[in-house]
Structure formats: C-alpha cells, structure tokens
PDB file of C-alpha atoms in Angstrom:
ATOM      1  CA  MET A   1    -149.024  23.281 -94.188  1.00 55.00           C
ATOM      2  CA  ASP A   2    -152.059  23.200 -96.116  1.00 61.00           C
ATOM      3  CA  MET A   3    -155.139  21.535 -94.314  1.00 61.00           C
ATOM      4  CA  LYS A   4    -158.107  20.377 -96.330  1.00 64.00           C
ATOM      5  CA  VAL A   5    -161.259  20.167 -94.230  1.00 61.00           C
ATOM      6  CA  LYS A   6    -163.645  17.529 -95.214  1.00 68.00           C
ATOM      7  CA  GLN A   7    -167.074  18.845 -95.915  1.00 72.00           C
ATOM      8  CA  THR A   8    -169.956  16.532 -95.126  1.00 76.00           C
ATOM      9  CA  ALA A   9    -173.637  17.039 -96.178  1.00 83.00           C
ATOM     10  CA  VAL A  10    -176.182  17.366 -93.511  1.00 81.00           C
ATOM     11  CA  VAL A  11    -179.009  14.944 -94.134  1.00 85.00           C
ATOM     12  CA  ILE A  12    -180.739  15.197 -90.775  1.00 90.00           C
ATOM     13  CA  SER A  13    -181.983  18.621 -89.683  1.00 91.00           C
ATOM     14  CA  ALA A  14    -182.108  19.555 -86.135  1.00 94.00           C
ATOM     15  CA  PRO A  15    -185.613  19.239 -84.089  1.00 95.00           C
ATOM     16  CA  ASN A  16    -187.736  22.311 -84.566  1.00 97.00           C
ATOM     17  CA  PHE A  17    -190.503  22.168 -81.778  1.00 98.00           C
ATOM     18  CA  GLN A  18    -192.987  24.932 -80.958  1.00 98.00           C
ATOM     19  CA  THR A  19    -195.532  24.914 -78.210  1.00 98.00           C
ATOM     20  CA  VAL A  20    -199.007  26.473 -78.562  1.00 98.00           C
ATOM     21  CA  ASP A  21    -201.605  27.178 -75.778  1.00 98.00           C
ATOM     22  CA  ILE A  22    -205.098  26.500 -76.659  1.00 98.00           C
ATOM     23  CA  LEU A  23    -208.179  27.302 -74.504  1.00 98.00           C
ATOM     24  CA  LEU A  24    -211.098  24.689 -74.938  1.00 98.00           C
ATOM     25  CA  GLN A  25    -214.621  24.610 -73.823  1.00 98.00           C
ATOM     26  CA  GLY A  26    -216.928  21.677 -73.668  1.00 98.00           C
ATOM     27  CA  THR A  27    -219.847  21.523 -75.842  1.00 98.00           C
ATOM     28  CA  ALA A  28    -221.132  18.207 -74.441  1.00 98.00           C
ATOM     29  CA  PRO A  29    -220.890  16.814 -70.850  1.00 98.00           C
ATOM     30  CA  LEU A  30    -217.504  15.065 -70.230  1.00 98.00           C
ATOM     31  CA  VAL A  31    -217.494  11.500 -68.614  1.00 97.00           C
ATOM     32  CA  ILE A  32    -214.135  10.335 -67.349  1.00 95.00           C
ATOM     33  CA  GLU A  33    -213.229   6.843 -66.112  1.00 92.00           C
ATOM     34  CA  ARG A  34    -209.775   5.822 -64.490  1.00 87.00           C
ATOM     35  CA  PHE A  35    -208.494   3.023 -66.854  1.00 70.00           C
ATOM     36  CA  SER A  36    -207.252   1.094 -63.879  1.00 58.00           C
ATOM     37  CA  LYS A  37    -210.692   1.330 -62.290  1.00 50.00           C
ATOM     38  CA  LYS A  38    -212.440   0.253 -65.447  1.00 52.00           C
ATOM     39  CA  VAL A  39    -210.147  -2.761 -65.664  1.00 47.00           C
ATOM     40  CA  GLU A  40    -211.054  -3.795 -62.028  1.00 54.00           C
ATOM     41  CA  LEU A  41    -214.870  -3.492 -62.747  1.00 50.00           C
ATOM     42  CA  MET A  42    -214.698  -5.491 -65.882  1.00 50.00           C
ATOM     43  CA  ALA A  43    -212.607  -8.371 -64.045  1.00 50.00           C
ATOM     44  CA  LYS A  44    -215.491  -8.602 -61.378  1.00 50.00           C
ATOM     45  CA  MET A  45    -218.028  -8.862 -63.960  1.00 47.00           C
ATOM     46  CA  ALA A  46    -216.216 -11.535 -65.895  1.00 50.00           C
ATOM     47  CA  GLU A  47    -216.060 -13.647 -62.716  1.00 51.00           C
ATOM     48  CA  GLY A  48    -220.037 -13.489 -62.794  1.00 52.00           C
ATOM     49  CA  LYS A  49    -221.749 -15.199 -59.894  1.00 49.00           C
ATOM     50  CA  SER A  50    -222.060 -18.614 -58.865  1.00 45.00           C
ATOM     51  CA  SER A  51    -225.807 -19.855 -58.913  1.00 42.00           C
ATOM     52  CA  GLY A  52    -227.146 -20.594 -55.544  1.00 45.00           C
ATOM     53  CA  SER A  53    -224.230 -18.355 -53.827  1.00 51.00           C
ATOM     54  CA  LYS A  54    -225.348 -17.048 -50.533  1.00 53.00           C
ATOM     55  CA  LYS A  55    -222.648 -14.631 -50.070  1.00 56.00           C
ATOM     56  CA  VAL A  56    -223.602 -11.417 -48.528  1.00 57.00           C
ATOM     57  CA  ARG A  57    -223.098  -8.505 -50.928  1.00 62.00           C
ATOM     58  CA  ASP A  58    -222.696  -4.885 -49.602  1.00 69.00           C
ATOM     59  CA  ALA A  59    -224.757  -2.524 -51.099  1.00 77.00           C
ATOM     60  CA  ARG A  60    -222.867  -0.557 -53.773  1.00 85.00           C
ATOM     61  CA  ASP A  61    -221.703   3.251 -53.029  1.00 92.00           C
ATOM     62  CA  TYR A  62    -221.969   4.902 -56.492  1.00 90.00           C
ATOM     63  CA  ASP A  63    -220.643   8.174 -55.155  1.00 93.00           C
ATOM     64  CA  LYS A  64    -217.346   6.422 -53.988  1.00 94.00           C
ATOM     65  CA  GLU A  65    -217.319   4.280 -57.216  1.00 93.00           C
ATOM     66  CA  ALA A  66    -217.410   7.681 -59.013  1.00 94.00           C
ATOM     67  CA  GLU A  67    -214.591   9.120 -56.787  1.00 95.00           C
ATOM     68  CA  ASP A  68    -212.525   6.005 -57.619  1.00 94.00           C
ATOM     69  CA  ALA A  69    -212.879   6.497 -61.239  1.00 95.00           C
ATOM     70  CA  ARG A  70    -211.590  10.249 -60.806  1.00 96.00           C
ATOM     71  CA  TYR A  71    -208.139  11.385 -61.673  1.00 97.00           C
ATOM     72  CA  ARG A  72    -207.099  13.616 -58.968  1.00 97.00           C
ATOM     73  CA  SER A  73    -203.675  15.364 -58.925  1.00 97.00           C
ATOM     74  CA  VAL A  74    -200.838  15.586 -56.355  1.00 97.00           C
ATOM     75  CA  GLU A  75    -202.390  19.275 -55.767  1.00 97.00           C
ATOM     76  CA  ASN A  76    -205.855  17.559 -55.580  1.00 96.00           C
ATOM     77  CA  TRP A  77    -207.429  19.265 -58.662  1.00 98.00           C
ATOM     78  CA  GLU A  78    -209.363  16.920 -60.992  1.00 98.00           C
ATOM     79  CA  GLY A  79    -208.133  16.017 -64.423  1.00 97.00           C
ATOM     80  CA  MET A  80    -208.196  13.681 -67.351  1.00 97.00           C
ATOM     81  CA  ASN A  81    -205.406  11.326 -68.998  1.00 97.00           C
ATOM     82  CA  ALA A  82    -203.221  13.941 -71.036  1.00 97.00           C
ATOM     83  CA  ALA A  83    -202.727  10.988 -73.441  1.00 96.00           C
ATOM     84  CA  ALA A  84    -206.417  11.341 -74.545  1.00 96.00           C
ATOM     85  CA  PHE A  85    -205.843  14.435 -76.361  1.00 97.00           C
ATOM     86  CA  ARG A  86    -202.695  12.968 -78.287  1.00 97.00           C
ATOM     87  CA  THR A  87    -204.646   9.938 -79.106  1.00 96.00           C
ATOM     88  CA  GLY A  88    -207.555  12.077 -80.398  1.00 97.00           C
ATOM     89  CA  SER A  89    -205.118  14.159 -82.398  1.00 97.00           C
ATOM     90  CA  ILE A  90    -203.558  11.195 -84.060  1.00 97.00           C
ATOM     91  CA  SER A  91    -206.789   9.711 -84.615  1.00 97.00           C
ATOM     92  CA  ALA A  92    -208.208  12.928 -86.227  1.00 97.00           C
ATOM     93  CA  CYS A  93    -205.320  12.922 -88.862  1.00 96.00           C
ATOM     94  CA  ARG A  94    -207.242  10.056 -90.842  1.00 94.00           C
ATOM     95  CA  LEU A  95    -209.926  12.817 -91.528  1.00 94.00           C
ATOM     96  CA  VAL A  96    -207.231  14.858 -93.545  1.00 93.00           C
ATOM     97  CA  GLY A  97    -205.225  12.100 -94.992  1.00 93.00           C
ATOM     98  CA  PHE A  98    -202.138  12.730 -92.853  1.00 95.00           C
ATOM     99  CA  LYS A  99    -200.202   9.696 -91.909  1.00 94.00           C
ATOM    100  CA  MET A 100    -201.162   8.693 -88.429  1.00 95.00           C
ATOM    101  CA  THR A 101    -197.455   7.138 -87.843  1.00 94.00           C
ATOM    102  CA  LEU A 102    -195.822  10.574 -88.364  1.00 94.00           C
ATOM    103  CA  ALA A 103    -198.372  12.672 -86.262  1.00 95.00           C
ATOM    104  CA  LYS A 104    -197.211   9.958 -83.579  1.00 96.00           C
ATOM    105  CA  LEU A 105    -193.895  11.408 -83.755  1.00 96.00           C
ATOM    106  CA  SER A 106    -194.845  14.923 -84.150  1.00 97.00           C
ATOM    107  CA  VAL A 107    -197.561  15.752 -81.575  1.00 97.00           C
ATOM    108  CA  PHE A 108    -197.238  16.010 -77.845  1.00 98.00           C
ATOM    109  CA  VAL A 109    -199.386  17.326 -74.909  1.00 98.00           C
ATOM    110  CA  GLU A 110    -197.784  18.744 -72.227  1.00 98.00           C
ATOM    111  CA  ALA A 111    -199.157  17.686 -68.630  1.00 98.00           C
ATOM    112  CA  ASP A 112    -200.476  19.890 -65.980  1.00 98.00           C
ATOM    113  CA  GLY A 113    -199.657  17.585 -63.172  1.00 98.00           C
ATOM    114  CA  LEU A 114    -199.501  13.999 -62.345  1.00 98.00           C
ATOM    115  CA  ASP A 115    -202.022  11.652 -60.821  1.00 97.00           C
ATOM    116  CA  LEU A 116    -201.767  11.066 -57.165  1.00 95.00           C
ATOM    117  CA  LYS A 117    -202.294   7.090 -57.445  1.00 93.00           C
ATOM    118  CA  ASP A 118    -200.767   6.266 -60.641  1.00 92.00           C
ATOM    119  CA  GLY A 119    -198.444   8.864 -61.667  1.00 95.00           C
ATOM    120  CA  ILE A 120    -200.224   9.375 -64.740  1.00 96.00           C
ATOM    121  CA  PRO A 121    -199.761  12.742 -66.665  1.00 97.00           C
ATOM    122  CA  LEU A 122    -202.964  14.703 -66.248  1.00 98.00           C
ATOM    123  CA  ILE A 123    -204.557  17.696 -68.080  1.00 98.00           C
ATOM    124  CA  ARG A 124    -206.605  19.685 -65.612  1.00 98.00           C
ATOM    125  CA  ILE A 125    -210.312  19.991 -65.908  1.00 98.00           C
ATOM    126  CA  TYR A 126    -212.006  23.271 -64.816  1.00 98.00           C
ATOM    127  CA  GLY A 127    -215.693  22.807 -63.896  1.00 98.00           C
ATOM    128  CA  ASN A 128    -217.655  21.042 -61.203  1.00 97.00           C
ATOM    129  CA  SER A 129    -218.101  17.550 -61.405  1.00 97.00           C
ATOM    130  CA  GLU A 130    -221.102  15.185 -60.237  1.00 97.00           C
ATOM    131  CA  THR A 131    -221.921  11.360 -60.008  1.00 96.00           C
ATOM    132  CA  TYR A 132    -223.032   9.783 -63.284  1.00 95.00           C
ATOM    133  CA  THR A 133    -224.588   6.301 -63.020  1.00 94.00           C
ATOM    134  CA  ALA A 134    -225.520   4.600 -66.104  1.00 89.00           C
ATOM    135  CA  HIS A 135    -225.901   0.984 -67.741  1.00 81.00           C
ATOM    136  CA  THR A 136    -223.121  -0.132 -69.779  1.00 78.00           C
ATOM    137  CA  ARG A 137    -222.178  -3.224 -71.263  1.00 69.00           C
ATOM    138  CA  ASN A 138    -218.541  -4.768 -70.802  1.00 68.00           C
ATOM    139  CA  ALA A 139    -216.584  -6.379 -73.239  1.00 64.00           C
ATOM    140  CA  THR A 140    -218.082  -9.881 -72.111  1.00 65.00           C
ATOM    141  CA  GLY A 141    -221.527  -8.620 -73.246  1.00 66.00           C
ATOM    142  CA  VAL A 142    -222.593  -8.457 -69.546  1.00 71.00           C
ATOM    143  CA  VAL A 143    -224.660  -5.327 -68.877  1.00 76.00           C
ATOM    144  CA  ASP A 144    -223.615  -3.444 -65.781  1.00 80.00           C
ATOM    145  CA  VAL A 145    -224.318  -0.437 -63.689  1.00 87.00           C
ATOM    146  CA  ARG A 146    -221.246   2.003 -63.587  1.00 89.00           C
ATOM    147  CA  SER A 147    -220.764   5.385 -61.955  1.00 94.00           C
ATOM    148  CA  ARG A 148    -218.311   7.827 -63.110  1.00 95.00           C
ATOM    149  CA  PRO A 149    -217.659  11.560 -62.744  1.00 97.00           C
ATOM    150  CA  MET A 150    -219.282  13.729 -65.112  1.00 98.00           C
ATOM    151  CA  TYR A 151    -218.707  17.503 -65.912  1.00 98.00           C
ATOM    152  CA  ARG A 152    -221.651  19.215 -67.511  1.00 98.00           C
ATOM    153  CA  GLU A 153    -219.974  22.580 -68.197  1.00 98.00           C
ATOM    154  CA  TRP A 154    -216.199  22.425 -68.424  1.00 98.00           C
ATOM    155  CA  ALA A 155    -213.180  23.984 -69.878  1.00 98.00           C
ATOM    156  CA  THR A 156    -209.215  23.275 -70.161  1.00 98.00           C
ATOM    157  CA  ARG A 157    -206.266  24.774 -71.211  1.00 98.00           C
ATOM    158  CA  LEU A 158    -204.079  22.536 -73.520  1.00 98.00           C
ATOM    159  CA  ARG A 159    -200.451  23.008 -74.409  1.00 98.00           C
ATOM    160  CA  VAL A 160    -199.507  21.398 -77.434  1.00 98.00           C
ATOM    161  CA  ARG A 161    -195.920  20.663 -78.328  1.00 98.00           C
ATOM    162  CA  PHE A 162    -195.395  19.930 -82.219  1.00 98.00           C
ATOM    163  CA  ASP A 163    -192.997  19.439 -84.812  1.00 97.00           C
ATOM    164  CA  ALA A 164    -193.116  22.862 -86.761  1.00 97.00           C
ATOM    165  CA  ASP A 165    -191.315  20.979 -89.846  1.00 96.00           C
ATOM    166  CA  GLN A 166    -194.435  18.812 -89.917  1.00 95.00           C
ATOM    167  CA  PHE A 167    -197.337  21.257 -88.884  1.00 96.00           C
ATOM    168  CA  THR A 168    -197.839  25.006 -88.636  1.00 97.00           C
ATOM    169  CA  THR A 169    -199.326  26.523 -85.701  1.00 97.00           C
ATOM    170  CA  GLN A 170    -202.722  26.900 -87.759  1.00 97.00           C
ATOM    171  CA  ASP A 171    -202.543  23.217 -88.413  1.00 97.00           C
ATOM    172  CA  ILE A 172    -202.572  22.529 -84.698  1.00 97.00           C
ATOM    173  CA  TYR A 173    -205.299  24.642 -84.274  1.00 97.00           C
ATOM    174  CA  ASN A 174    -207.477  22.950 -86.771  1.00 97.00           C
ATOM    175  CA  LEU A 175    -206.177  19.476 -85.703  1.00 97.00           C
ATOM    176  CA  ILE A 176    -207.424  20.187 -82.194  1.00 98.00           C
ATOM    177  CA  SER A 177    -210.605  21.792 -83.437  1.00 98.00           C
ATOM    178  CA  ARG A 178    -211.477  18.213 -85.489  1.00 98.00           C
ATOM    179  CA  VAL A 179    -210.641  16.579 -82.422  1.00 98.00           C
ATOM    180  CA  GLY A 180    -213.293  18.495 -80.566  1.00 98.00           C
ATOM    181  CA  LEU A 181    -215.975  18.253 -83.137  1.00 97.00           C
ATOM    182  CA  GLN A 182    -215.358  14.605 -84.427  1.00 97.00           C
ATOM    183  CA  VAL A 183    -213.527  12.681 -82.154  1.00 97.00           C
ATOM    184  CA  GLY A 184    -214.091  13.784 -78.665  1.00 97.00           C
ATOM    185  CA  ILE A 185    -212.469  12.801 -75.394  1.00 96.00           C
ATOM    186  CA  GLY A 186    -213.486  10.554 -72.446  1.00 95.00           C
ATOM    187  CA  ALA A 187    -216.310   7.956 -72.272  1.00 93.00           C
ATOM    188  CA  GLY A 188    -219.078   7.999 -74.771  1.00 93.00           C
ATOM    189  CA  ARG A 189    -217.018  10.122 -77.296  1.00 96.00           C
ATOM    190  CA  PRO A 190    -217.910   9.929 -81.049  1.00 95.00           C
ATOM    191  CA  ASP A 191    -214.746   8.114 -81.772  1.00 93.00           C
ATOM    192  CA  SER A 192    -215.485   5.365 -79.200  1.00 88.00           C
ATOM    193  CA  LYS A 193    -213.773   2.047 -79.998  1.00 82.00           C
ATOM    194  CA  ALA A 194    -216.982   0.226 -78.453  1.00 79.00           C
ATOM    195  CA  SER A 195    -219.727   2.106 -79.963  1.00 81.00           C
ATOM    196  CA  ALA A 196    -220.853   5.249 -81.851  1.00 83.00           C
ATOM    197  CA  GLY A 197    -220.591   7.382 -78.688  1.00 83.00           C
ATOM    198  CA  CYS A 198    -223.328   8.632 -76.364  1.00 90.00           C
ATOM    199  CA  GLY A 199    -222.843  12.398 -77.471  1.00 93.00           C
ATOM    200  CA  PHE A 200    -220.352  13.045 -74.674  1.00 97.00           C
ATOM    201  CA  GLY A 201    -216.902  14.617 -74.707  1.00 97.00           C
ATOM    202  CA  THR A 202    -217.205  17.065 -77.525  1.00 98.00           C
ATOM    203  CA  PHE A 203    -215.481  20.630 -77.238  1.00 98.00           C
ATOM    204  CA  GLU A 204    -214.633  23.636 -79.163  1.00 98.00           C
ATOM    205  CA  VAL A 205    -211.460  26.040 -79.324  1.00 98.00           C
ATOM    206  CA  VAL A 206    -212.536  29.088 -77.935  1.00 98.00           C
ATOM    207  CA  ALA A 207    -212.273  32.154 -80.168  1.00 97.00           C
ATOM    208  CA  ASN A 208    -210.120  34.980 -79.224  1.00 96.00           C
ATOM    209  CA  ASP A 209    -213.020  37.644 -78.477  1.00 97.00           C
ATOM    210  CA  GLN A 210    -214.482  34.990 -76.367  1.00 97.00           C
ATOM    211  CA  GLU A 211    -211.397  33.826 -74.163  1.00 97.00           C
ATOM    212  CA  LYS A 212    -211.664  36.548 -71.221  1.00 97.00           C
ATOM    213  CA  ALA A 213    -215.219  35.431 -70.825  1.00 98.00           C
ATOM    214  CA  VAL A 214    -214.474  31.930 -70.546  1.00 98.00           C
ATOM    215  CA  LEU A 215    -211.326  32.365 -68.420  1.00 98.00           C
ATOM    216  CA  LYS A 216    -213.366  34.238 -65.727  1.00 97.00           C
ATOM    217  CA  LYS A 217    -216.375  31.820 -65.964  1.00 97.00           C
ATOM    218  CA  PHE A 218    -214.046  28.727 -64.858  1.00 98.00           C
ATOM    219  CA  GLY A 219    -211.666  30.627 -62.868  1.00 96.00           C
ATOM    220  CA  ILE A 220    -208.854  29.801 -65.195  1.00 96.00           C
ATOM    221  CA  LYS A 221    -205.602  31.924 -64.681  1.00 87.00           C
TER     222      LYS A 221
END
C-alpha cells in the first residue's frame, strides 16, 4: 500500500539561545537601594508630620538604614538586582534603533543567587561598601536625607543569555558597553527616570588583556 506523507512547512524555528560571560568594572561609584526600602521611606515622608506633634522621635541610625537598603544573598554576599542590567540593556536599544519590544524577548541576565529577604535574583558585587548619606527629593517633592550602600570601587561578572537569531555575541558586548557608558546602574545613574543622574553607576567592559588583573584585584574566581 502506498503511503503519502503530508509535508508541512516549518514557520517557527527552534529557539537559538547562547550565553556570554562578561567581566565589568565600575568607572564611577555604585549606589544601591533596595526597592522595598525606598517605598517604605517614601511612604513615611508622604505622611508628613502634624504640626504641634509632641511625639518623641528616635535618632536615625544611618548605618542601619544603609544596611536595610542593601541586597544580601542567602550566602551573605552583597549584590544588586539582576533586572537592573536587563532593563538597562533594553533602554540602550533606543540608542541604536533596535526595537525595545524585541529586546525584552531576546536578552536575559542569569542571576548569581537570590536575595535573603525578598528572593529577588541578584548579581554579585565585588568590592567594599560604605554608608553613603545624602539629600534626595522624594516623588512628593519633599527633601529627605537617605542612607544607602556605596561601592567606590567595584566589579561584577555578568552572564547574559540572548537570542542568537536576534543578536550576535559582539552585539551583546557592544550593548552592555553602551549600558555602562550611557545608561548606568543603580541610584544616580545617567538614565535615571527622576533626574539626569549624579554621575554614579557607570562601568566598562574589561578588555581581555586586563581581565587577570581585575579578577585578582577583586578576588573574583
């Protein structure tokens, strides 16, 4: 008996994802603020204080506030929200005319671990942090003093998973480089929604001939 096999055209190709490991080094201090802590502080400022209130206010512990604003992993290392790099990559696509909607489906950042409190995917920060206290303006327009962790010298190792049908490996290197030079990461970055930034959060992709020195300097394995 003759059997006829029905031929069908394949319209959707199989996913073609690749992962690239990129070493980054800060070119400006990095200031981190846990989102939940930021919301808490803004809510308190929005409440204001009633005139004539005689409530006794405790002295603020700026070091504790900075610690509360940190991201700490289950293993206790300090980090930043992994989504910050993905968001920055999508934003940088505007600079080269690539559709941001396609970038949202094509670029992903693999986390190094999870935050101990919120379970947020984190990228590990290599470098020592300190308490950074400065005036800032909340969404309500009220000026507040806020303490956050600052990393004056820092580095990180980023693993980017990308759709190889949309980007080449060199595209990803160039895209992350633009994030470092033009978008930035963390509070006070150039691409901040609230301002033009404070000169914080910029970085560079470490060149091949400098990788060993940077890995040794920050103790990255």
